[in-house]
Amino acid sequence: MKNKSNFSTEHLQYLKKQRNRSILVNVVRIAFLAFLLAVWELAAALEWVNPFITSSPSRIVKTIGDLYTGGTLFYHINTTLTETLVGFFIAVVVGYSVALLLWWSELFRKISEPYLVVLNALPKIALGPLIIIWCGTGSEAIVFMTVLIGLIVAILNMLGGFMATDESKLLLLRSMGASKWQTLTKLVIPSSLPTFISMLKINVGMAWIGSIMGEYIVSKAGIGYLIVYGGQVFKLDLVMSSVLILCVLAAVMYALVALLEKLVVKNVD
Amino acid sequence: MKEVLRFENVCMRYHSKQGETVAVENLNFSVKEGEFTAIIGPSGCGKTTLLSLAAGLLKPTQGKIVTSGVSFGYMLQRDELFPWRTIEKNLYLPLEIKGTNTLEQRNKALELAEKYGLKQFLKSYPSSLSGGMRQRAALIRTLALNPDVLLLDEPFSALDYQTRLNVCNDVYKIIRQEHKTALLITHDISEAISVADTVFVLSKRPAKIVAEHSVVFLEDEPLKRRENKEFSKWFEILWGELNA
Ligand SMILES: Nc1ncnc2c1ncn2[C@@H]1O[C@H](COP(=O)(O)OP(=O)(O)OP(=O)(O)O)[C@@H](O)[C@H]1O
Ligand SMILES: [Mg+2]
């Protein structure tokens, strides 16, 4: 790479244009959000719409403030966050391990194929009553739901990644006399790193679906609980506030995975 | 001269659900120590199968493959460097696989890399190297285990024409300098003529040997051979046999 002072003016102009463009994108993004919030607030304040049904930004801020002063804001966030994270990690770890096992044994892979296909297609919410009976009505049930939703996706994604290992590279290792274990550790696992990251990204979404859905079915606390409760007692401010909190949490988790991606995936084609 | 590899009436059939493919039939040939042997054959005739058989990665359905206790190094069509490893770490790969990843072995690999102009790239990742440099790194990786015989499966065919000629020239010189026996498989007639002491011509699938030639040139370098008058004469002969 040439250093900056050596760039031609043309190239400097190009860089400047790129920079201006990215500034423009960010400005418009923020302006758009501000505009939406302003219209929403205004519509509610002037009673163009019924703020009781649509809520409004100021009402949301107030609701969150009340939850905070009431001391329950972080209690609910913690509950859901813990369920989500525990479910996410179990699904990822177990899913990865099962995928490894299936990669290792062709027989096992063939046998399990129809089961995986059916389990993947099954809407897990259908198992709600069973989960309640099996796991009770505590956090365990919600974690179980989260795992159920993420697990099959994790297995199928990772297995796909493992099986897509380049044939020629496999041949190369075989020609060096590599054992199956060496093939796994030196080639299959490193080359499937991008698949692993994309699986994590998908599973962030799955984990939130799982925990919120779980809380819809059974719960005494958590963001999903607040949403259901808010709906039942017609406190739509509470529903909107909870959704907003959820957006922020999911975005943060996704950003963490994206950061991980930047750190680890540098040199895999 | 001593034979390092001999195929005796080798047959190879593949079985799949679609049926049976006879890839190689009744194949007889041998490779002599220190020689550069080239085998040319049309696409899909069973060349890769033949090399896999020689390397012991496949067992023949019939016949016998005699190797006189030599070790083989395999070089593939593409370099197959692992993109997540630096060039240096790529060179150590075979050592790790063989469990001989000692300081001494690593230094030997590094010496080779240095000798053949890879020193400045050792800490780079393969993606920052040119195709030619990458193929050279792949050769050094193959040499790291110090094999007696190099099996080359169309190692230049993925390169563009000009690079191919240059890299072929390079690789040839390195193989000669390291006194290795080489068996090159290719569908490129001129490539075979430019490097080989002995050329075998294969028929369409199932592959059989249809001709054997001792190619003798005064020049001992692929690029110089290509300028020789004899070169086009050889080309015509082999072209004829390949398309018979
Ligand atoms: N594992 C396999 N199972 C079944 N058939 C195979 C297998 N490997 C190769 N074949 C078949 O055997 C024949 C010879 O294949 P091979 O790869 O040895 O040819 P090749 O001369 O190297 O081809 P190319 O010029 O494309 O490199 C082909 O028809 C191929 O379809
Ligand atoms: Mg081939």
Coordinates of C-alpha atoms and ligand atoms in Angstrom, one line a residue:
Chain A
M1 CA 0.0 0.0 0.0
K2 CA 1.3 3.4 -0.9
N3 CA 1.3 6.0 1.8
K4 CA -1.1 8.8 1.7
S5 CA 1.1 11.6 0.4
N6 CA 1.9 9.5 -2.7
F7 CA -1.7 9.2 -3.9
S8 CA -2.7 10.9 -7.1
T9 CA -5.2 13.7 -6.7
E10 CA -7.6 11.6 -8.6
H11 CA -7.4 8.9 -5.9
L12 CA -7.7 11.5 -3.1
Q13 CA -10.8 12.8 -4.8
Y14 CA -12.1 9.2 -5.0
L15 CA -11.5 8.7 -1.3
K16 CA -13.1 12.0 -0.4
K17 CA -16.2 11.0 -2.4
Q18 CA -16.4 7.7 -0.6
R19 CA -16.1 9.4 2.7
N20 CA -18.8 12.0 1.9
R21 CA -21.1 9.3 0.8
S22 CA -20.8 7.4 4.0
I23 CA -21.4 10.6 6.0
L24 CA -24.5 11.2 3.9
V25 CA -25.8 7.7 4.5
N26 CA -25.4 8.1 8.3
V27 CA -26.9 11.6 8.4
V28 CA -29.9 10.5 6.4
R29 CA -30.4 7.4 8.6
I30 CA -30.4 9.5 11.8
A31 CA -32.6 12.2 10.2
F32 CA -35.1 9.5 9.1
L33 CA -35.3 8.2 12.6
A34 CA -35.7 11.6 14.1
F35 CA -38.4 12.4 11.5
L36 CA -40.4 9.3 12.3
L37 CA -40.1 9.9 16.1
A38 CA -41.2 13.6 15.6
V39 CA -44.2 12.6 13.4
W40 CA -45.2 9.9 15.9
E41 CA -44.9 12.3 18.8
L42 CA -46.8 15.1 17.0
A43 CA -49.5 12.8 15.8
A44 CA -50.1 11.6 19.4
A45 CA -49.8 15.0 21.0
L46 CA -52.3 16.6 18.5
E47 CA -54.5 13.5 18.9
W48 CA -54.5 12.8 15.1
V49 CA -54.3 9.2 16.4
N50 CA -55.3 7.9 19.7
P51 CA -52.1 7.8 21.9
F52 CA -53.7 5.2 24.1
I53 CA -53.4 2.8 21.1
T54 CA -50.3 4.0 19.3
S55 CA -48.3 5.2 22.3
S56 CA -45.7 7.9 21.6
P57 CA -42.0 8.4 22.1
S58 CA -42.5 10.6 25.2
R59 CA -44.8 8.0 26.7
I60 CA -42.2 5.3 26.0
V61 CA -39.5 7.2 27.7
K62 CA -41.7 7.8 30.6
T63 CA -42.7 4.1 30.8
I64 CA -39.1 3.0 30.7
G65 CA -38.3 5.6 33.4
D66 CA -41.1 4.3 35.6
L67 CA -39.8 0.8 35.2
Y68 CA -36.4 2.0 36.1
T69 CA -37.5 3.9 39.2
G70 CA -39.8 1.0 40.1
G71 CA -36.7 -1.1 40.1
T72 CA -38.0 -3.8 37.7
L73 CA -36.5 -2.6 34.5
F74 CA -33.2 -4.5 34.9
Y75 CA -34.9 -7.4 36.5
H76 CA -37.0 -8.0 33.4
I77 CA -34.1 -7.3 31.1
N78 CA -31.8 -9.6 33.0
T79 CA -34.4 -12.4 33.0
T80 CA -34.8 -12.4 29.3
L81 CA -31.2 -11.7 28.5
T82 CA -30.1 -14.7 30.7
E83 CA -32.6 -17.0 29.1
T84 CA -31.6 -15.9 25.6
L85 CA -27.9 -16.2 26.2
V86 CA -28.1 -19.5 28.0
G87 CA -30.4 -20.9 25.3
F88 CA -28.1 -19.4 22.6
F89 CA -24.9 -21.0 24.0
I90 CA -26.5 -24.4 24.6
A91 CA -28.0 -24.4 21.1
V92 CA -24.6 -23.3 19.5
V93 CA -22.4 -25.7 21.5
V94 CA -24.7 -28.8 21.2
G95 CA -25.5 -28.0 17.6
Y96 CA -21.8 -27.7 16.7
S97 CA -21.0 -30.9 18.5
V98 CA -23.8 -32.9 16.9
A99 CA -22.8 -31.5 13.4
L100 CA -19.2 -32.7 14.1
L101 CA -20.5 -36.1 15.0
L102 CA -22.6 -36.2 11.8
W103 CA -19.7 -35.1 9.7
W104 CA -17.6 -37.9 11.3
S105 CA -19.9 -40.7 10.6
E106 CA -21.6 -41.0 7.3
L107 CA -23.9 -43.8 8.5
F108 CA -25.1 -41.7 11.4
R109 CA -25.6 -38.8 9.0
K110 CA -27.7 -40.8 6.6
I111 CA -29.8 -42.3 9.4
S112 CA -30.5 -38.9 11.0
E113 CA -31.3 -37.1 7.8
P114 CA -35.1 -37.5 7.7
Y115 CA -35.4 -36.7 11.4
L116 CA -33.5 -33.5 11.0
V117 CA -35.6 -32.5 8.1
V118 CA -38.9 -33.1 10.0
L119 CA -37.6 -31.4 13.2
N120 CA -36.5 -28.5 11.1
A121 CA -39.9 -28.1 9.5
L122 CA -41.8 -28.5 12.8
P123 CA -43.1 -25.3 14.3
K124 CA -41.6 -25.6 17.7
I125 CA -44.3 -23.5 19.3
A126 CA -46.5 -26.6 18.8
L127 CA -44.5 -28.2 21.6
G128 CA -45.6 -25.4 24.0
P129 CA -47.9 -27.6 26.2
L130 CA -45.3 -30.4 26.4
I131 CA -42.6 -28.0 27.4
I132 CA -44.7 -26.7 30.3
I133 CA -45.4 -30.2 31.5
W134 CA -41.8 -31.3 31.1
C135 CA -40.0 -28.3 32.4
G136 CA -42.5 -26.5 34.5
T137 CA -43.2 -22.8 34.3
G138 CA -39.9 -21.4 35.2
S139 CA -37.0 -20.1 33.2
E140 CA -36.0 -23.7 32.3
A141 CA -39.0 -24.0 30.1
I142 CA -38.0 -20.8 28.2
V143 CA -34.4 -21.8 27.9
F144 CA -35.7 -25.2 26.6
M145 CA -37.8 -23.5 24.0
T146 CA -34.9 -21.3 22.9
V147 CA -32.6 -24.3 22.6
L148 CA -35.2 -26.2 20.6
I149 CA -35.6 -23.3 18.1
G150 CA -31.9 -22.7 17.6
L151 CA -30.5 -26.3 17.8
I152 CA -31.7 -27.7 14.5
V153 CA -30.7 -24.6 12.6
A154 CA -27.3 -24.8 14.2
I155 CA -26.8 -28.4 13.3
L156 CA -28.0 -28.0 9.7
N157 CA -25.9 -24.9 9.1
M158 CA -22.7 -26.3 10.6
L159 CA -23.1 -29.7 8.9
G160 CA -23.5 -27.9 5.6
G161 CA -20.3 -26.0 6.3
F162 CA -18.4 -29.1 7.3
M163 CA -19.6 -31.0 4.2
A164 CA -18.6 -28.2 1.9
T165 CA -14.9 -28.6 2.7
D166 CA -13.0 -28.4 -0.5
E167 CA -12.5 -31.8 -2.1
S168 CA -9.0 -31.0 -3.4
K169 CA -7.8 -29.9 0.0
L170 CA -9.1 -33.1 1.4
L171 CA -7.2 -35.0 -1.2
L172 CA -4.1 -33.0 -0.4
L173 CA -4.3 -34.0 3.2
R174 CA -5.0 -37.6 2.4
S175 CA -1.9 -37.6 0.2
M176 CA 0.1 -36.4 3.2
G177 CA -1.3 -39.3 5.2
A178 CA -3.5 -37.2 7.5
S179 CA -5.8 -39.0 10.0
K180 CA -9.5 -38.2 10.2
W181 CA -8.8 -36.2 13.4
Q182 CA -6.0 -34.2 11.6
T183 CA -8.3 -33.6 8.7
L184 CA -10.9 -32.3 11.1
T185 CA -8.7 -30.0 13.1
K186 CA -6.4 -28.7 10.3
L187 CA -8.9 -28.3 7.5
V188 CA -12.6 -28.9 8.2
I189 CA -12.9 -26.7 11.3
P190 CA -10.8 -23.8 10.1
S191 CA -12.3 -23.7 6.7
S192 CA -15.8 -23.7 8.1
L193 CA -15.2 -20.7 10.3
P194 CA -17.2 -18.3 8.1
T195 CA -20.1 -20.8 8.3
F196 CA -19.7 -20.8 12.0
I197 CA -20.0 -17.0 12.2
S198 CA -23.0 -16.9 9.9
M199 CA -24.6 -19.6 12.0
L200 CA -24.0 -17.4 15.1
K201 CA -25.7 -14.5 13.4
I202 CA -28.7 -16.6 12.5
N203 CA -28.9 -18.1 16.0
V204 CA -28.9 -14.6 17.6
G205 CA -32.2 -14.1 15.9
M206 CA -33.4 -17.6 16.7
A207 CA -32.5 -17.2 20.4
W208 CA -34.6 -14.1 20.7
I209 CA -37.5 -15.7 18.9
G210 CA -37.2 -18.7 21.3
S211 CA -37.0 -16.7 24.5
I212 CA -39.8 -14.3 23.7
M213 CA -42.0 -17.1 22.4
G214 CA -41.2 -19.1 25.5
E215 CA -42.2 -16.1 27.6
Y216 CA -45.4 -15.8 25.7
I217 CA -46.3 -19.3 26.7
V218 CA -45.1 -19.4 30.3
S219 CA -43.5 -16.6 32.3
K220 CA -43.6 -14.5 35.4
A221 CA -41.0 -12.1 34.3
G222 CA -39.0 -10.9 31.3
I223 CA -39.5 -8.6 28.2
G224 CA -41.8 -11.1 26.6
Y225 CA -43.8 -11.3 29.7
L226 CA -44.1 -7.5 29.8
I227 CA -45.4 -7.5 26.2
V228 CA -48.0 -10.1 26.9
Y229 CA -49.0 -8.5 30.2
G230 CA -49.1 -5.0 28.5
G231 CA -51.3 -6.4 25.8
Q232 CA -53.7 -8.1 28.2
V233 CA -54.2 -5.0 30.4
F234 CA -54.2 -2.7 27.3
K235 CA -51.0 -0.8 28.4
L236 CA -49.7 -0.3 24.9
D237 CA -47.0 2.1 26.2
L238 CA -45.6 -1.0 28.0
V239 CA -45.7 -3.1 24.9
M240 CA -44.0 -0.4 22.7
S241 CA -41.3 0.2 25.4
S242 CA -40.6 -3.5 25.6
V243 CA -40.3 -3.9 21.9
L244 CA -37.9 -1.0 21.8
I245 CA -35.8 -2.5 24.6
L246 CA -35.8 -5.8 22.6
C247 CA -34.6 -4.0 19.5
V248 CA -31.7 -2.5 21.4
L249 CA -30.7 -5.8 23.0
A250 CA -30.9 -7.8 19.8
A251 CA -28.9 -5.1 17.9
V252 CA -26.2 -5.2 20.6
M253 CA -25.9 -9.0 20.5
Y254 CA -25.7 -8.9 16.7
A255 CA -23.1 -6.2 16.8
L256 CA -21.0 -8.4 19.2
V257 CA -21.1 -11.3 16.7
A258 CA -20.2 -9.0 13.9
L259 CA -17.2 -7.8 16.0
L260 CA -16.2 -11.3 16.6
E261 CA -16.4 -11.9 12.8
K262 CA -14.0 -9.0 12.2
L263 CA -11.6 -10.4 14.8
V264 CA -11.5 -14.0 13.6
V265 CA -12.4 -14.2 9.9
K266 CA -9.6 -12.5 8.1
N267 CA -8.0 -15.0 5.8
V268 CA -10.6 -17.5 4.9
D269 CA -11.7 -17.3 1.3
Chain B
M1 CA 18.6 -47.2 -13.9
K2 CA 16.6 -48.3 -10.9
E3 CA 12.8 -48.3 -11.2
V4 CA 11.0 -46.5 -8.4
L5 CA 7.5 -47.2 -9.6
R6 CA 6.0 -49.9 -11.8
F7 CA 2.4 -50.5 -12.8
E8 CA 1.7 -54.2 -13.8
N9 CA -1.6 -54.9 -15.6
V10 CA -3.4 -52.4 -13.4
C11 CA -7.1 -52.0 -13.7
M12 CA -9.3 -49.6 -11.8
R13 CA -13.1 -49.5 -11.8
Y14 CA -15.2 -47.1 -10.0
H15 CA -18.5 -48.1 -8.6
S16 CA -21.3 -45.8 -8.0
K17 CA -25.1 -46.0 -8.1
Q18 CA -25.1 -44.9 -11.7
G19 CA -23.0 -47.8 -12.7
E20 CA -19.4 -48.8 -13.2
T21 CA -16.7 -46.7 -14.7
V22 CA -13.6 -48.4 -16.0
A23 CA -11.1 -45.6 -15.5
V24 CA -7.9 -47.5 -16.1
E25 CA -7.4 -50.8 -17.9
N26 CA -4.4 -53.1 -18.2
L27 CA -1.9 -50.4 -17.6
N28 CA 1.8 -51.1 -17.7
F29 CA 4.6 -48.6 -17.3
S30 CA 7.4 -47.7 -15.0
V31 CA 9.2 -44.7 -13.7
K32 CA 12.9 -44.7 -13.4
E33 CA 14.8 -43.0 -10.6
G34 CA 16.0 -39.5 -11.2
E35 CA 14.0 -39.2 -14.4
F36 CA 11.3 -36.7 -15.3
T37 CA 8.4 -38.8 -16.7
A38 CA 5.4 -37.2 -18.3
I39 CA 2.1 -38.9 -19.1
I40 CA -0.2 -37.2 -21.5
G41 CA -3.8 -38.1 -22.1
P42 CA -7.1 -36.6 -23.1
S43 CA -9.4 -35.0 -20.5
G44 CA -11.2 -37.4 -18.3
C45 CA -9.2 -40.4 -19.4
G46 CA -8.2 -41.4 -15.9
K47 CA -5.0 -39.4 -15.3
T48 CA -5.9 -38.3 -11.8
T49 CA -6.9 -41.9 -11.0
L50 CA -3.5 -43.1 -12.2
L51 CA -1.7 -40.7 -9.8
S52 CA -3.9 -41.6 -6.9
L53 CA -3.1 -45.2 -7.6
A54 CA 0.6 -44.4 -7.6
A55 CA 0.4 -42.5 -4.4
G56 CA -1.4 -45.4 -2.8
L57 CA -4.6 -43.3 -2.2
L58 CA -6.6 -45.9 -4.2
K59 CA -6.2 -49.6 -4.4
P60 CA -6.3 -51.1 -7.9
T61 CA -9.2 -53.4 -8.7
Q62 CA -6.7 -55.7 -10.5
G63 CA -3.0 -55.8 -11.1
K64 CA -0.1 -54.7 -9.0
I65 CA 1.7 -51.4 -8.3
V66 CA 5.3 -51.9 -7.3
T67 CA 7.1 -49.2 -5.4
S68 CA 10.6 -49.7 -4.2
G69 CA 10.1 -48.3 -0.8
V70 CA 10.1 -44.7 -2.0
S71 CA 8.1 -41.9 -0.5
F72 CA 5.7 -39.7 -2.6
G73 CA 4.9 -36.1 -2.6
Y74 CA 1.7 -34.9 -4.3
M75 CA 1.2 -31.6 -6.1
L76 CA -2.3 -30.7 -7.3
Q77 CA -3.7 -28.7 -10.1
R78 CA -4.3 -25.7 -7.9
D79 CA -1.9 -24.8 -5.1
E80 CA -4.4 -25.6 -2.3
L81 CA -2.6 -23.4 0.1
F82 CA -4.7 -22.9 3.2
P83 CA -5.8 -19.3 3.1
W84 CA -6.0 -19.0 6.9
R85 CA -2.3 -19.9 7.3
T86 CA 0.7 -17.8 6.4
I87 CA 3.0 -19.2 3.8
E88 CA 5.4 -20.3 6.5
K89 CA 2.6 -22.1 8.4
N90 CA 1.5 -23.7 5.1
L91 CA 5.0 -25.0 4.6
Y92 CA 4.8 -26.6 8.1
L93 CA 1.5 -28.3 7.3
P94 CA 3.0 -31.6 6.1
L95 CA 5.4 -31.7 9.0
E96 CA 2.5 -31.3 11.4
I97 CA 0.6 -34.1 9.7
K98 CA 3.5 -36.4 9.8
G99 CA 4.3 -35.5 13.4
T100 CA 7.8 -34.4 12.4
N101 CA 7.3 -30.7 13.2
T102 CA 10.7 -30.3 14.8
L103 CA 12.9 -27.3 14.7
E104 CA 15.3 -29.1 12.4
Q105 CA 12.6 -30.1 9.9
R106 CA 11.1 -26.6 10.1
N107 CA 14.5 -25.1 9.4
K108 CA 14.9 -27.4 6.4
A109 CA 11.7 -26.2 5.0
L110 CA 12.7 -22.6 5.6
E111 CA 16.0 -23.2 3.9
L112 CA 14.2 -24.4 0.8
A113 CA 11.9 -21.4 0.9
E114 CA 14.8 -19.1 1.1
K115 CA 16.7 -20.8 -1.6
Y116 CA 13.8 -20.6 -4.0
G117 CA 12.8 -17.0 -3.4
L118 CA 10.0 -17.3 -0.9
K119 CA 11.7 -15.7 2.0
Q120 CA 10.0 -12.3 1.8
F121 CA 6.6 -13.9 1.6
L122 CA 6.9 -16.2 4.6
K123 CA 4.8 -14.1 6.8
S124 CA 2.2 -13.2 4.1
Y125 CA -1.1 -14.9 3.5
P126 CA -1.5 -16.8 0.2
S127 CA -4.1 -14.3 -1.0
S128 CA -1.4 -11.7 -1.3
L129 CA 0.8 -13.8 -3.6
S130 CA 0.7 -14.1 -7.4
G131 CA -0.5 -17.4 -8.9
G132 CA 3.0 -18.3 -9.8
M133 CA 4.4 -17.6 -6.4
R134 CA 1.6 -19.6 -4.8
Q135 CA 2.4 -22.6 -7.0
R136 CA 6.0 -22.3 -6.0
A137 CA 5.0 -22.3 -2.4
A138 CA 3.0 -25.4 -3.0
L139 CA 6.0 -27.1 -4.5
I140 CA 8.2 -26.2 -1.4
R141 CA 5.4 -27.5 0.8
T142 CA 5.5 -30.8 -1.1
L143 CA 9.3 -30.8 -0.8
A144 CA 9.2 -30.2 2.9
L145 CA 8.8 -33.9 3.6
N146 CA 11.7 -34.6 1.4
P147 CA 9.8 -37.1 -0.8
D148 CA 11.8 -39.3 -3.3
V149 CA 9.2 -39.0 -6.1
L150 CA 7.0 -36.0 -6.9
L151 CA 3.6 -36.7 -8.4
L152 CA 2.4 -33.7 -10.3
D153 CA -1.3 -33.6 -11.4
E154 CA -1.5 -30.8 -14.1
P155 CA 0.1 -28.5 -11.6
F156 CA 0.2 -25.5 -14.1
S157 CA -3.1 -25.8 -15.8
A158 CA -4.8 -23.3 -13.5
L159 CA -2.3 -20.5 -14.4
D160 CA -2.5 -18.2 -17.4
Y161 CA -0.3 -19.0 -20.4
Q162 CA 2.7 -16.8 -19.7
T163 CA 2.8 -17.6 -16.0
R164 CA 2.4 -21.2 -16.8
L165 CA 5.6 -21.3 -19.0
N166 CA 7.6 -19.4 -16.4
V167 CA 6.4 -21.4 -13.4
C168 CA 6.9 -24.7 -15.3
N169 CA 10.4 -23.6 -16.0
D170 CA 11.0 -22.7 -12.3
V171 CA 9.5 -25.9 -11.0
Y172 CA 11.5 -27.9 -13.4
K173 CA 14.7 -26.3 -12.3
I174 CA 13.9 -26.8 -8.6
I175 CA 13.0 -30.5 -9.2
R176 CA 16.3 -31.1 -11.0
Q177 CA 18.3 -29.2 -8.5
E178 CA 16.9 -31.2 -5.7
H179 CA 17.5 -34.4 -7.7
K180 CA 14.0 -35.6 -7.5
T181 CA 12.2 -38.2 -9.6
A182 CA 9.0 -36.7 -11.1
L183 CA 5.9 -38.0 -12.7
L184 CA 3.9 -35.3 -14.4
I185 CA 0.4 -35.9 -15.6
T186 CA -0.9 -33.4 -18.1
H187 CA -3.1 -33.0 -21.2
D188 CA -0.8 -30.3 -22.5
I189 CA 1.4 -31.9 -25.1
S190 CA 4.0 -29.0 -25.3
E191 CA 4.3 -29.0 -21.5
A192 CA 5.2 -32.7 -21.5
I193 CA 7.7 -32.3 -24.3
S194 CA 9.3 -29.3 -22.6
V195 CA 10.1 -31.1 -19.3
A196 CA 10.2 -34.9 -19.8
D197 CA 12.9 -37.5 -20.3
T198 CA 10.2 -40.0 -21.1
V199 CA 6.7 -39.4 -22.3
F200 CA 3.9 -41.9 -22.2
V201 CA 0.7 -41.3 -24.2
L202 CA -2.6 -42.5 -22.9
S203 CA -5.7 -43.5 -24.9
K204 CA -9.2 -42.2 -24.1
R205 CA -10.9 -43.8 -21.1
P206 CA -10.2 -46.5 -20.1
A207 CA -6.7 -45.3 -20.1
K208 CA -4.1 -47.5 -21.7
I209 CA -0.5 -46.7 -22.8
V210 CA -0.5 -46.3 -26.6
A211 CA 3.1 -45.0 -26.9
E212 CA 6.3 -44.4 -25.1
H213 CA 9.0 -42.0 -26.2
S214 CA 12.4 -41.0 -24.9
V215 CA 12.6 -37.3 -25.5
V216 CA 16.2 -36.1 -25.8
F217 CA 17.1 -32.5 -26.1
L218 CA 20.5 -30.7 -25.9
E219 CA 18.9 -28.0 -23.9
D220 CA 17.9 -28.8 -20.3
E221 CA 15.4 -26.1 -19.7
P222 CA 11.7 -26.0 -20.7
L223 CA 11.8 -22.5 -22.2
K224 CA 14.9 -23.3 -24.2
R225 CA 13.5 -26.6 -25.4
R226 CA 10.5 -24.8 -26.7
E227 CA 12.7 -22.8 -29.1
N228 CA 14.4 -26.0 -30.4
K229 CA 13.4 -27.2 -34.0
E230 CA 12.9 -30.7 -32.6
F231 CA 10.1 -29.4 -30.4
S232 CA 7.5 -29.1 -33.1
K233 CA 8.5 -32.4 -34.5
W234 CA 7.8 -34.0 -31.2
F235 CA 4.6 -32.1 -30.9
E236 CA 3.3 -33.5 -34.2
I237 CA 4.1 -37.1 -33.3
L238 CA 2.4 -36.8 -29.9
W239 CA -0.5 -34.9 -31.3
G240 CA -1.1 -37.7 -33.8
E241 CA -1.0 -40.4 -31.2
L242 CA -3.2 -38.5 -28.8
N243 CA -5.9 -38.0 -31.4
A244 CA -5.6 -41.5 -33.0
Ligands
LIG1 N1 -14.6 -41.4 -7.1 C1 -15.1 -41.7 -8.3 N2 -16.2 -42.4 -8.4 C2 -16.7 -42.7 -9.6 N3 -16.2 -42.4 -10.8 C3 -15.0 -41.6 -10.7 C4 -14.4 -41.3 -9.5 N4 -13.3 -40.5 -9.8 C5 -13.2 -40.5 -11.1 N5 -14.2 -41.1 -11.7 C6 -14.4 -41.3 -13.1 O1 -13.3 -41.9 -13.7 C7 -12.9 -41.3 -14.9 C8 -11.5 -40.8 -14.9 O2 -11.4 -39.8 -13.9 P1 -10.0 -39.0 -13.6 O3 -10.3 -37.9 -12.7 O4 -9.0 -40.0 -13.3 O5 -9.7 -38.4 -15.1 P2 -8.6 -37.3 -15.5 O6 -8.0 -37.8 -16.7 O7 -7.8 -36.9 -14.4 O8 -9.7 -36.1 -15.9 P3 -9.3 -34.6 -16.0 O9 -8.7 -34.4 -17.3 O10 -10.7 -34.0 -16.0 O11 -8.5 -34.2 -14.8 C9 -13.9 -40.2 -15.2 O12 -14.9 -40.6 -16.1 C10 -14.5 -40.0 -13.8 O13 -15.9 -39.6 -14.0
MG2 MG -7.5 -35.0 -13.3

